[in-house]
XYZ file of C-alpha atoms in Angstrom:
758
model
C 6.972 -8.211 7.013
C 5.654 -8.484 3.430
C 8.231 -9.084 0.713
C 7.022 -8.304 -2.522
C 8.539 -8.841 -6.000
C 7.942 -5.345 -8.540
C 8.197 -6.355 -11.835
C 9.461 -4.279 -15.014
C 5.717 -4.749 -17.563
C 8.341 -3.583 -20.620
C 11.657 -5.196 -20.186
C 12.918 -2.689 -22.974
C 12.365 0.921 -20.502
C 13.660 -1.142 -17.480
C 17.158 0.708 -16.161
C 19.387 -0.202 -13.046
C 20.550 3.321 -13.065
C 16.944 4.750 -13.132
C 15.709 2.321 -10.348
C 18.779 2.991 -7.786
C 18.395 6.594 -8.572
C 14.547 6.596 -7.537
C 15.303 4.880 -4.659
C 18.120 6.956 -3.398
C 16.529 10.191 -3.690
C 15.622 12.151 -0.199
C 12.378 14.412 -2.811
C 13.532 16.998 -0.415
C 12.510 15.221 1.823
C 14.652 15.067 5.361
C 12.926 11.656 6.207
C 12.356 9.690 3.665
C 15.982 7.360 2.991
C 16.998 6.426 6.298
C 20.223 4.979 5.353
C 21.431 3.314 1.505
C 23.775 0.427 1.462
C 25.685 -1.958 -1.328
C 26.943 -5.082 -1.320
C 28.871 -7.476 -3.452
C 30.790 -4.067 -5.593
C 34.000 -2.569 -5.797
C 32.298 1.324 -4.298
C 29.969 1.718 -1.753
C 29.108 4.957 -3.086
C 25.065 4.005 -4.801
C 26.399 6.230 -7.505
C 29.415 4.416 -8.613
C 28.207 1.074 -7.623
C 25.089 2.278 -10.283
C 27.617 2.545 -12.927
C 29.612 -1.164 -12.285
C 26.236 -3.005 -12.153
C 25.433 -1.335 -15.707
C 28.953 -2.995 -16.575
C 28.085 -6.234 -15.906
C 25.008 -6.046 -16.982
C 26.103 -4.363 -20.758
C 28.205 -7.349 -20.559
C 25.716 -9.949 -20.889
C 24.438 -10.150 -24.620
C 22.090 -12.612 -24.652
C 19.201 -12.265 -22.030
C 16.972 -10.857 -23.872
C 14.942 -10.421 -20.261
C 14.312 -7.577 -17.638
C 18.258 -7.580 -15.881
C 17.197 -6.781 -12.939
C 15.221 -7.638 -9.902
C 13.225 -5.007 -8.003
C 12.334 -6.217 -4.092
C 10.152 -4.375 -1.499
C 10.254 -5.274 2.257
C 7.190 -3.336 3.861
C 6.848 -3.654 7.703
C 3.652 -2.982 9.311
C 3.056 0.170 10.838
C 4.549 1.495 13.915
C 7.248 -1.754 13.375
C 10.264 0.262 13.137
C 13.639 -3.035 13.822
C 17.016 -1.083 14.166
C 19.217 -0.813 11.386
C 21.427 -4.382 12.084
C 18.038 -6.316 12.293
C 17.424 -4.796 8.661
C 20.972 -5.444 7.457
C 20.223 -9.597 8.609
C 16.713 -9.245 6.966
C 17.803 -8.220 3.888
C 20.241 -10.630 3.567
C 19.152 -13.374 4.543
C 16.005 -12.668 2.292
C 18.277 -11.992 -1.069
C 19.595 -15.346 -0.253
C 17.025 -17.512 0.197
C 15.582 -16.262 -3.709
C 19.866 -17.306 -5.012
C 21.038 -13.651 -4.910
C 23.793 -14.220 -2.253
C 26.691 -13.147 -4.505
C 24.631 -10.704 -6.421
C 25.492 -7.459 -6.363
C 22.498 -5.259 -5.179
C 21.822 -1.896 -3.744
C 19.315 -1.416 -0.672
C 17.921 2.121 0.573
C 15.197 1.911 3.803
C 11.980 4.262 3.337
C 10.393 6.203 6.371
C 8.503 8.916 4.248
C 4.893 6.334 4.223
C 3.481 5.064 8.051
C 5.544 1.499 6.765
C 8.794 1.370 6.886
C 9.863 -0.501 4.008
C 13.096 -1.769 2.423
C 13.732 -1.444 -1.970
C 16.232 -3.673 -3.143
C 17.433 -3.098 -6.980
C 19.496 -6.459 -7.762
C 21.595 -7.096 -10.773
C 20.134 -10.276 -11.927
C 23.265 -11.180 -13.601
C 25.768 -12.511 -11.713
C 29.248 -10.639 -11.180
C 31.433 -13.380 -12.554
C 29.301 -16.199 -13.649
C 27.501 -13.410 -16.355
C 24.867 -15.726 -16.562
C 20.695 -14.883 -15.352
C 19.398 -16.107 -12.708
C 15.934 -16.203 -12.339
C 13.773 -17.184 -9.442
C 10.941 -19.331 -10.011
C 7.435 -18.551 -8.069
C 9.633 -16.546 -6.319
C 6.343 -15.639 -4.290
C 6.283 -18.752 -2.836
C 9.863 -18.455 -1.278
C 9.060 -14.540 -0.573
C 6.168 -16.002 2.197
C 8.740 -18.700 3.264
C 10.756 -16.717 4.377
C 9.561 -14.050 5.768
C 7.243 -15.913 7.835
C 10.605 -17.854 9.299
C 12.465 -14.713 10.259
C 8.813 -12.928 11.357
C 9.675 -15.676 14.245
C 13.305 -15.564 14.625
C 13.540 -11.631 15.099
C 9.737 -10.997 17.112
C 8.357 -8.836 14.034
C 4.403 -8.808 14.085
C 3.242 -12.267 11.659
C 1.503 -11.498 9.164
C -0.766 -13.892 6.890
C 1.824 -14.510 3.557
C -1.238 -17.095 1.784
C -2.090 -15.224 -0.716
C -6.112 -16.003 -0.922
C -6.694 -13.882 -4.556
C -5.886 -14.404 -7.929
C -2.850 -12.332 -9.368
C -4.980 -10.109 -11.645
C -7.136 -9.409 -7.987
C -4.336 -8.304 -6.750
C -3.274 -6.590 -9.707
C -6.991 -4.421 -8.803
C -6.693 -3.932 -5.264
C -3.128 -2.371 -5.764
C -4.390 -0.368 -7.871
C -6.529 0.613 -5.891
C -4.398 1.151 -2.667
C -2.126 2.917 -4.705
C -4.347 5.344 -7.137
C -7.176 5.667 -4.637
C -9.715 4.681 -7.763
C -12.267 2.144 -7.564
C -10.903 -0.904 -10.154
C -13.855 -2.282 -12.854
C -13.239 -5.413 -11.399
C -14.784 -3.580 -7.536
C -18.026 -1.474 -9.662
C -19.068 -4.593 -11.258
C -19.165 -6.290 -8.319
C -20.989 -4.064 -6.442
C -23.653 -3.308 -9.159
C -24.661 -5.614 -11.646
C -22.775 -9.005 -10.184
C -26.036 -10.297 -8.433
C -27.966 -9.307 -12.006
C -25.719 -11.093 -14.322
C -25.708 -14.606 -12.363
C -29.570 -14.676 -12.936
C -29.351 -14.490 -16.119
C -31.089 -17.734 -17.938
C -29.469 -17.390 -21.419
C -26.695 -15.749 -22.739
C -29.346 -13.722 -24.535
C -30.401 -12.469 -21.284
C -26.470 -12.547 -20.168
C -25.778 -9.716 -23.061
C -28.293 -7.512 -22.264
C -27.450 -6.863 -18.274
C -24.456 -6.142 -19.290
C -25.185 -3.667 -21.566
C -27.420 -2.068 -19.559
C -24.474 -1.776 -17.148
C -22.298 -0.504 -20.036
C -20.423 -3.783 -20.384
C -19.809 -6.216 -22.667
C -18.871 -9.422 -22.366
C -15.968 -10.854 -25.232
C -14.468 -13.586 -26.040
C -10.820 -13.618 -24.893
C -7.675 -16.221 -25.574
C -9.441 -19.324 -24.136
C -11.953 -17.271 -21.675
C -13.979 -14.566 -21.406
C -13.506 -10.639 -19.854
C -15.373 -8.306 -19.420
C -15.212 -4.871 -21.238
C -15.975 -1.711 -20.389
C -17.448 0.895 -23.140
C -14.080 3.188 -22.003
C -11.929 0.388 -22.707
C -11.060 -0.851 -19.754
C -11.118 -4.569 -19.444
C -11.218 -7.151 -16.808
C -10.573 -10.897 -16.441
C -14.795 -12.595 -15.882
C -13.379 -14.759 -13.646
C -11.150 -12.220 -11.297
C -14.763 -10.632 -10.977
C -16.554 -13.919 -9.760
C -15.355 -17.804 -10.005
C -19.087 -18.705 -11.439
C -18.908 -16.063 -14.353
C -15.468 -18.282 -15.478
C -16.243 -19.245 -19.589
C -16.468 -22.872 -18.327
C -18.940 -22.400 -15.808
C -21.187 -20.357 -17.644
C -21.376 -22.903 -20.553
C -22.424 -25.673 -17.789
C -25.599 -23.440 -17.073
C -26.461 -21.580 -20.164
C -24.928 -24.240 -22.709
C -21.902 -23.236 -25.376
C -21.072 -19.335 -26.150
C -23.089 -17.417 -27.878
C -21.534 -14.026 -29.126
C -23.567 -10.678 -28.557
C -25.874 -9.800 -31.201
C -25.915 -6.307 -33.230
C -27.623 -3.995 -31.120
C -30.561 -2.858 -33.115
C -32.899 0.457 -32.652
C -35.536 -0.951 -30.323
C -33.647 -2.279 -28.149
C -32.192 -0.920 -24.798
C -29.585 1.800 -24.058
C -27.329 2.016 -21.386
C -28.612 2.794 -18.546
C -25.562 2.452 -16.377
C -21.444 3.285 -17.257
C -17.715 2.368 -15.408
C -16.576 6.284 -14.528
C -13.205 6.096 -12.491
C -13.754 7.537 -9.120
C -12.731 7.631 -5.583
C -13.140 4.703 -3.496
C -16.912 5.561 -1.190
C -15.354 6.915 2.328
C -17.072 8.461 5.216
C -16.216 11.865 3.390
C -17.806 13.176 -0.011
C -14.810 13.562 -2.389
C -16.926 15.058 -5.081
C -15.976 18.557 -5.285
C -12.436 17.676 -5.047
C -12.847 14.893 -7.642
C -13.860 17.540 -9.397
C -11.330 20.100 -9.083
C -8.620 16.918 -9.835
C -10.283 16.689 -13.548
C -10.031 20.317 -14.100
C -6.527 20.059 -12.483
C -5.555 17.386 -15.110
C -7.207 18.924 -17.778
C -5.564 22.825 -17.274
C -2.108 20.356 -16.926
C -2.169 18.225 -20.352
C -3.180 21.597 -22.172
C 0.011 23.585 -20.275
C 2.054 19.982 -21.233
C 0.999 20.617 -25.028
C 2.261 23.808 -25.344
C 5.382 23.183 -23.555
C 5.679 20.579 -25.886
C 4.799 22.527 -28.344
C 7.388 25.252 -27.906
C 9.873 22.659 -27.723
C 9.263 20.991 -30.641
C 9.150 24.382 -32.300
C 12.396 25.094 -30.927
C 13.976 21.959 -32.478
C 12.623 23.014 -36.004
C 14.393 26.589 -35.600
C 18.077 25.119 -34.735
C 17.453 22.271 -37.549
C 16.968 25.249 -39.547
C 19.558 27.223 -38.829
C 22.111 24.421 -38.923
C 21.008 23.352 -42.826
C 20.968 27.477 -43.540
C 25.677 27.185 -41.389
C 25.733 24.628 -43.558
C 24.544 26.072 -47.028
C 26.348 28.933 -46.553
C 29.081 26.810 -46.119
C 28.775 25.125 -49.283
C 28.201 28.133 -51.289
C 31.507 29.523 -49.434
C 33.007 25.929 -50.746
C 32.275 26.336 -54.098
C 33.323 29.593 -54.855
C 36.706 29.568 -53.188
C 39.770 28.368 -55.823
C 41.078 24.889 -54.970
C 41.268 21.705 -57.440
C 38.475 19.316 -57.196
C 39.862 17.004 -54.332
C 40.104 20.542 -52.121
C 36.590 20.713 -52.866
C 35.346 17.425 -52.262
C 37.632 17.138 -48.938
C 36.332 20.448 -48.005
C 32.122 19.301 -48.844
C 32.977 15.410 -46.613
C 33.752 18.036 -43.534
C 30.871 20.126 -43.718
C 29.002 17.071 -44.232
C 29.974 15.266 -41.216
C 29.684 19.330 -39.444
C 25.927 19.600 -39.839
C 25.234 15.708 -39.533
C 27.385 16.168 -35.868
C 24.999 19.249 -34.918
C 22.210 17.703 -36.012
C 22.689 15.063 -33.554
C 23.518 17.559 -31.113
C 20.140 19.509 -31.904
C 18.231 15.693 -31.426
C 19.747 14.911 -28.031
C 18.664 18.274 -26.826
C 15.455 17.822 -27.795
C 15.399 14.442 -26.004
C 16.517 15.677 -23.340
C 13.669 18.708 -23.264
C 11.313 16.360 -23.906
C 12.515 14.143 -20.870
C 12.470 17.217 -18.522
C 8.724 17.943 -20.111
C 7.259 14.735 -19.082
C 9.100 14.724 -14.942
C 7.487 18.314 -14.778
C 3.979 17.758 -15.924
C 3.510 14.112 -15.232
C 0.371 13.072 -14.679
C -0.570 12.504 -10.757
C -3.264 9.814 -9.916
C -5.896 10.941 -7.150
C -4.289 9.654 -4.245
C -0.937 11.584 -5.160
C -2.753 15.130 -6.382
C -4.287 14.867 -2.694
C -1.024 13.866 -1.405
C 0.517 17.427 -2.640
C -2.658 19.166 -2.208
C -2.662 18.004 1.908
C 1.119 19.902 2.007
C 0.388 22.615 0.983
C -1.913 22.637 3.599
C -5.980 22.232 1.900
C -7.727 20.498 4.695
C -10.257 18.080 3.140
C -7.660 16.498 1.044
C -5.996 15.803 4.802
C -9.635 14.516 5.587
C -10.181 12.773 2.633
C -6.835 10.477 2.757
C -7.742 10.279 6.089
C -10.766 8.703 5.822
C -9.179 5.925 3.559
C -7.393 4.384 6.192
C -6.556 5.252 9.839
C -2.848 5.545 9.668
C -2.702 4.179 13.667
C 0.570 5.299 14.730
C 1.783 3.004 17.222
C 5.536 3.294 19.503
C 5.948 6.750 21.735
C 3.068 8.402 20.564
C 1.726 11.408 22.724
C -2.434 11.774 22.333
C -4.881 13.865 24.794
C -7.684 13.105 26.769
C -11.030 14.190 26.165
C -10.010 16.495 22.925
C -10.707 15.318 19.399
C -7.268 17.358 18.868
C -8.835 18.958 15.042
C -7.731 21.935 16.942
C -5.364 24.639 14.935
C -1.595 24.551 16.042
C 0.654 28.291 16.594
C 3.245 25.670 16.583
C 4.830 26.661 13.120
C 6.900 24.058 11.700
C 7.570 22.606 8.172
C 5.572 19.972 6.328
C 8.504 17.768 5.117
C 5.553 15.041 3.549
C 1.880 13.341 3.755
C 1.448 10.221 3.907
C -1.754 8.676 1.406
C -3.315 7.555 4.505
C -3.113 11.697 5.838
C -0.193 11.332 7.706
C 1.749 14.256 8.280
C 5.418 14.494 8.824
C 6.563 17.725 10.475
C 10.243 18.991 10.756
C 11.773 19.179 14.153
C 15.331 19.852 14.320
C 17.090 17.003 13.236
C 13.946 14.119 14.499
C 10.162 14.459 13.192
C 6.808 14.279 14.325
C 4.194 12.141 12.709
C 0.584 13.306 13.334
C -2.571 11.241 11.746
C -5.205 13.336 13.338
C -5.924 11.051 16.569
C -1.816 11.264 17.934
C 1.163 12.898 17.299
C 4.653 9.762 17.002
C 7.915 10.472 17.891
C 11.167 9.309 15.881
C 13.367 6.918 17.815
C 16.082 9.343 16.996
C 14.258 12.919 17.991
C 16.740 15.427 20.143
C 15.514 17.454 23.370
C 14.040 20.109 19.764
C 12.103 17.974 18.826
C 10.523 16.429 22.090
C 10.062 19.991 23.249
C 8.290 20.526 19.708
C 5.973 17.513 19.875
C 5.340 18.707 23.346
C 4.124 22.351 22.379
C 1.872 21.231 18.951
C 0.063 18.257 21.278
C -0.859 21.207 23.966
C -2.372 23.011 21.061
C -3.887 20.344 19.475
C -5.007 19.005 22.172
C -4.738 20.331 25.248
C -3.010 20.877 28.651
C -3.503 16.956 30.046
C -1.584 14.479 27.599
C -1.394 10.591 27.808
C 1.705 9.066 26.515
C 2.805 5.738 25.379
C 5.744 4.498 24.537
C 9.057 3.054 26.555
C 9.970 3.808 29.873
C 13.147 5.516 28.773
C 10.633 7.467 26.171
C 8.498 9.046 28.732
C 11.855 9.858 31.157
C 12.895 12.148 28.713
C 9.490 13.533 27.364
C 8.950 14.829 31.290
C 12.333 16.172 31.395
C 11.688 17.863 28.144
C 8.286 18.936 30.000
C 10.365 20.872 32.924
C 12.905 22.328 30.859
C 10.174 23.952 27.965
C 8.057 25.147 30.988
C 5.158 24.013 29.553
C 1.660 24.114 31.229
C 1.151 20.138 31.198
C -0.248 17.812 32.554
C -0.277 14.183 32.266
C -2.566 11.425 32.179
C -0.609 8.767 33.988
C 0.398 9.512 37.746
C 3.365 7.765 38.123
C 4.911 9.855 35.159
C 2.678 13.133 36.613
C 4.735 12.378 39.876
C 7.588 12.065 38.429
C 7.579 15.906 36.488
C 6.355 17.197 39.423
C 9.331 15.473 41.337
C 11.804 16.819 38.096
C 9.819 20.129 38.501
C 10.897 20.971 41.896
C 14.650 19.707 41.782
C 14.825 22.261 38.135
C 13.338 25.190 40.663
C 15.458 23.957 43.703
C 18.726 24.168 41.453
C 17.820 27.394 40.223
C 16.959 29.163 43.075
C 20.225 27.901 44.234
C 22.374 29.085 41.167
C 20.695 31.936 41.342
C 21.540 32.727 45.528
C 25.494 32.068 44.049
C 25.375 34.299 41.469
C 24.060 36.925 43.289
C 26.813 35.895 46.705
C 29.331 36.670 43.679
C 28.446 39.883 42.997
C 28.333 40.379 46.311
C 31.300 39.703 47.082
C 32.630 41.701 43.808
C 31.309 45.230 44.925
C 32.909 44.585 48.211
C 36.258 43.329 46.560
C 35.999 45.918 44.151
C 38.119 44.189 40.470
C 34.595 42.632 39.208
C 36.288 39.399 39.304
C 34.101 36.609 41.374
C 36.290 34.115 44.350
C 37.445 31.280 43.779
C 36.014 28.722 46.003
C 38.299 25.509 47.971
C 37.581 23.786 51.001
C 40.845 22.568 53.114
C 40.414 21.126 56.434
C 41.610 23.570 59.853
C 41.396 21.939 63.095
C 39.794 18.895 62.137
C 36.517 20.775 60.661
C 35.691 21.641 57.781
C 36.679 25.119 56.035
C 35.813 26.962 52.949
C 38.755 30.067 51.551
C 37.423 32.891 49.295
C 40.491 34.187 47.442
C 40.769 37.295 46.556
C 43.955 37.616 44.624
C 47.121 34.979 44.377
C 48.494 34.486 48.107
C 45.759 36.118 49.994
C 43.308 33.917 51.366
C 39.927 34.578 53.841
C 39.121 30.689 55.857
C 35.671 29.986 57.256
C 34.227 27.428 59.142
C 31.539 25.528 57.102
C 29.337 25.765 60.772
C 27.015 28.532 61.861
C 26.024 31.106 59.338
C 28.634 29.786 56.427
C 27.013 28.633 53.545
C 28.176 24.847 52.383
C 27.917 23.474 49.137
C 24.989 20.786 48.336
C 25.451 17.548 50.250
C 28.624 18.785 52.994
C 28.601 17.770 56.149
C 28.845 20.752 58.468
C 31.292 20.266 61.894
C 29.796 20.896 65.146
C 33.251 22.202 66.973
C 31.360 21.729 70.087
C 28.507 23.792 72.115
C 25.577 25.526 70.868
C 25.563 25.023 66.949
C 26.127 28.428 65.169
C 28.911 29.334 68.056
C 32.316 30.385 66.663
C 35.161 29.262 68.984
C 38.572 30.790 68.745
C 41.359 28.136 67.376
C 44.362 29.631 66.936
C 46.684 26.794 66.388
C 49.784 27.462 65.071
C 51.017 30.984 64.430
C 50.372 31.787 60.519
C 47.042 29.988 60.272
C 44.833 32.438 60.628
C 45.227 35.733 58.403
C 45.236 38.651 59.726
C 41.816 40.888 59.996
C 42.983 42.731 56.286
C 42.568 40.180 54.889
C 39.583 38.156 56.740
C 37.099 41.277 56.722
C 38.186 43.633 54.153
C 39.139 46.985 56.429
C 40.163 48.417 53.351
C 36.853 49.133 52.162
C 35.279 49.462 55.191
C 33.859 53.156 54.704
C 31.707 51.638 51.933
C 29.494 49.013 54.655
C 27.035 49.242 56.514
C 28.148 47.389 59.456
C 31.389 46.162 60.812
C 30.709 42.812 62.548
C 33.724 42.057 64.833
C 33.636 37.695 64.865
C 36.863 37.838 67.837
C 36.979 40.052 70.573
C 40.711 40.319 70.773
C 41.192 42.003 67.165
C 41.362 45.601 67.195
C 41.788 47.365 64.047
C 45.014 49.515 63.741
C 45.861 52.489 61.697
C 47.437 50.680 58.844
C 43.832 48.940 58.487
C 41.781 52.058 58.112
C 41.417 54.630 55.511
C 42.796 58.081 55.773
C 40.043 59.946 55.658
C 37.486 57.727 57.577
C 37.228 59.472 60.679
C 38.176 63.114 59.260
C 35.258 63.463 56.085
C 35.065 66.422 54.262
C 32.299 66.943 51.953
C 30.957 64.996 49.098
C 28.966 64.870 46.635
C 26.007 63.839 46.736
C 24.915 62.529 42.919
C 21.416 60.723 43.419
C 20.253 63.606 44.845
C 20.663 65.875 41.876
C 19.152 65.213 38.555
C 20.793 63.709 36.074
C 21.109 65.662 32.459
C 22.445 64.065 29.494
C 25.677 65.166 28.584
C 25.905 68.048 31.098
C 29.384 69.178 31.671
C 30.741 67.062 28.797
C 32.473 68.587 25.797
C 30.979 66.901 22.811
C 30.089 67.163 18.678
C 27.042 67.419 17.480
C 28.316 63.872 15.432
C 29.248 62.263 18.577
C 25.932 63.581 20.376
C 24.065 62.249 17.561
C 25.351 58.619 17.005
C 25.152 58.241 20.852
C 21.945 59.124 20.365
C 20.940 56.589 17.053
C 22.845 53.659 18.790
C 20.608 54.302 22.562
C 17.203 54.564 20.065
C 17.764 51.039 18.126
C 18.519 48.824 21.175
C 15.271 50.494 22.823
C 13.390 49.939 19.905
C 14.161 45.879 19.587
C 14.006 45.792 23.502
C 10.449 47.316 22.700
C 9.494 44.037 20.209
C 10.493 41.495 23.092
C 14.583 41.102 22.290
C 16.641 40.491 25.407
C 18.320 44.113 25.495
C 18.698 45.545 29.182
C 17.710 49.018 28.548
C 20.498 51.601 27.307
C 20.309 55.261 28.195
C 22.911 58.457 27.361
C 25.498 58.737 30.085
C 24.283 61.765 32.773
C 27.323 63.109 34.033
C 27.664 61.463 37.333
C 30.912 59.668 37.862
C 31.645 56.628 39.153
C 31.803 52.999 39.181
C 30.529 51.179 36.220
C 31.665 47.661 34.272
C 33.196 47.959 31.202
C 30.769 46.522 28.999
C 32.706 47.133 25.285
C 32.877 49.619 22.989
C 30.900 50.639 19.062
C 31.492 52.527 16.197
C 28.461 54.134 15.230
C 28.710 56.423 11.724
C 32.411 56.275 12.342
C 32.489 58.146 15.627
C 33.344 55.847 18.568
C 31.168 55.110 22.008
C 31.498 53.567 24.822
C 29.264 50.878 27.093
C 28.552 51.058 30.758
C 27.668 48.654 32.555
C 25.075 49.343 35.687
C 22.955 47.018 38.400
C 20.194 47.699 35.341
C 21.048 49.340 32.803
C 23.965 50.019 29.937
C 25.171 53.751 29.984
C 26.526 55.236 26.255
C 29.329 57.408 26.535
C 31.266 59.178 23.561
C 34.588 59.089 23.408
C 37.645 59.683 21.031
C 40.277 56.949 18.973
C 42.649 57.619 21.567
C 40.736 56.649 24.596
C 39.031 53.619 22.793
C 42.646 52.223 22.012
C 43.883 53.034 25.917
C 40.497 50.875 26.505
C 41.628 47.876 24.226
C 43.351 45.976 27.304
C 40.364 46.582 29.398
C 38.701 42.998 29.523
C 34.328 43.185 29.583
C 33.272 43.039 33.199
C 36.234 44.285 34.877
C 35.520 47.702 37.211
C 36.444 51.685 34.985
C 36.217 54.704 37.099
C 34.346 57.269 35.273
C 34.669 61.376 36.079
C 32.191 63.791 35.256
C 33.418 65.052 32.229
C 34.033 61.714 30.896
C 37.413 60.777 31.829
C 38.143 57.441 31.815
C 39.662 55.210 34.531
C 40.486 52.073 34.967
C 40.440 50.215 38.611
C 41.338 52.215 41.509
C 43.506 54.845 41.129
C 45.322 54.188 37.985
C 44.653 56.109 35.041
C 43.913 54.644 31.686
């Protein structure tokens, strides 16, 4: 963990509210602010606490320095402590600085490669109204950070700085902007030549040949480039400090004026990107062109803002002049006119104040809109828009090295185009792309994918699809055991053709796949069985299953209607639920011995075998030899069948025998065409067709209204038929539930159930 104080160079520009707005702003990102916390304030809302803290700061009139302390706690890449640990660390660090009772607002950010906490602390005590500024806070922060790392088991970081303050600022600039500093350029280009100088004249000559000047500044020396950039000589190297050089070269001699015959400058320091494995010459040229164009657009915008302000001022002055002229011409006493002139002057002053306030607001918006961007920020903006060269330039600076719950490929370079369309939530300065995946985030550093710890099923499935497109079918999963189990479940549920390099995880995936396949077959069989029972029963309702004990054996009842049930033993060919025990009743397995028991225990044949629907069955099985068919159990036309219609042998003709208008036919045709077109584009819609005039039993599928015409939908086994109808029939069908069996006559009449007219 690194704890660092971020000072404000110009304390007049310090603003607690602006700092709070920055650290709590999501910037239209889903994963920037993890959570915000307010301490020692009456309100828990950051906006209300911001106003309260500014009021406390305003109560101290004596303090002239910065009243806000900005602290940043950063963790190594891949380290993500829990929220409770983060709260404890934040409290301990603030208490070590003496800010335990001070008001503060903290926010945890996750939009970079390193989890970090921004803490805005009010230096003014809320009750004493005194300012507290800790002395040498960097030492205190280093000690408490080392102690907390051991206490909470965090990754240990070296907190002993080996660099001077100036060298640290130069390195921070290079990391933030991605531009080589003057210190690094001098060390790389001309430090060895300057060390070989034997006199001050030779020292000045070698510096001048590299576009540098050595000047006195205070009690030391500075190195100044021709563009005005300066650096302390002792920061570049300790042997270039003034005391060390005077020991070797004597008392400092200023540089003489350059004559006409003296050598000219051969090298120049120019801000350029840091040297990496990627050539950024063309990208940097584009960056400079964008900077120039942006400056031109900014100047034009500010010019329009000033012109608009001047026009408002001229209009206000004209209005005031007309008002004074009207007062001068009006009749009245001297005192009355004097009062009116005073009111006119106050109105003009109020109008001018509004104009200047609006001008300052528009200028501030212009500064924020046309703000100059650093080289690294420009690369990030280009990477968000999809520029591959910018992404490679960012990744060439420093490898992110994602850790934790990650997915990577085996034998693939990971640079293939992905067809999984994901919204980009942001790009870090190390080139890590953060994708939005449901309520979670997926990070891609080019080598592996990292899934956030709060990822849901959608996020895991999306990450697996992205990994398959990027790395291939064989994936390597790293992380906790819980994460690996969730990944295996997501791979099975999404039905992706992928495998895992870990043998144990791959075996677990295969076990889950077989179990999923078994469950699917079982569910499909149960649905088909329920459908067959519903067809035999004729009312479209699935039977409710219940188990009971009968004579020491487990039985199952298929309930058709209240008060009517059919029992079957679980032995033999009867199907049971998974895990249920099959009862053995002696003899061979599968036999069904009679078990009469007391009177009324065995249902009558009509309730057990549904003999009333005997004519619709292909085969009748009599289980007990003592059972016979009674006249009441047989249909009246079983033995005396007359001539019947054979509709399946006839060619169906749409609207045959139906008395339909042209509008009804056209509406039905348009609805069928619309559904079929969607089905052709891949929508999960059954086939739709016009009613062919064949009567029979159908499942009621609903009513539609197209251009004022009412259409009735009839569900068959593999299609939906569309039948135009009138308002009266539609009103009668309001009490018919979807899926209920209805009987349709060849002429289009609809009857509910069997025998009851609708």
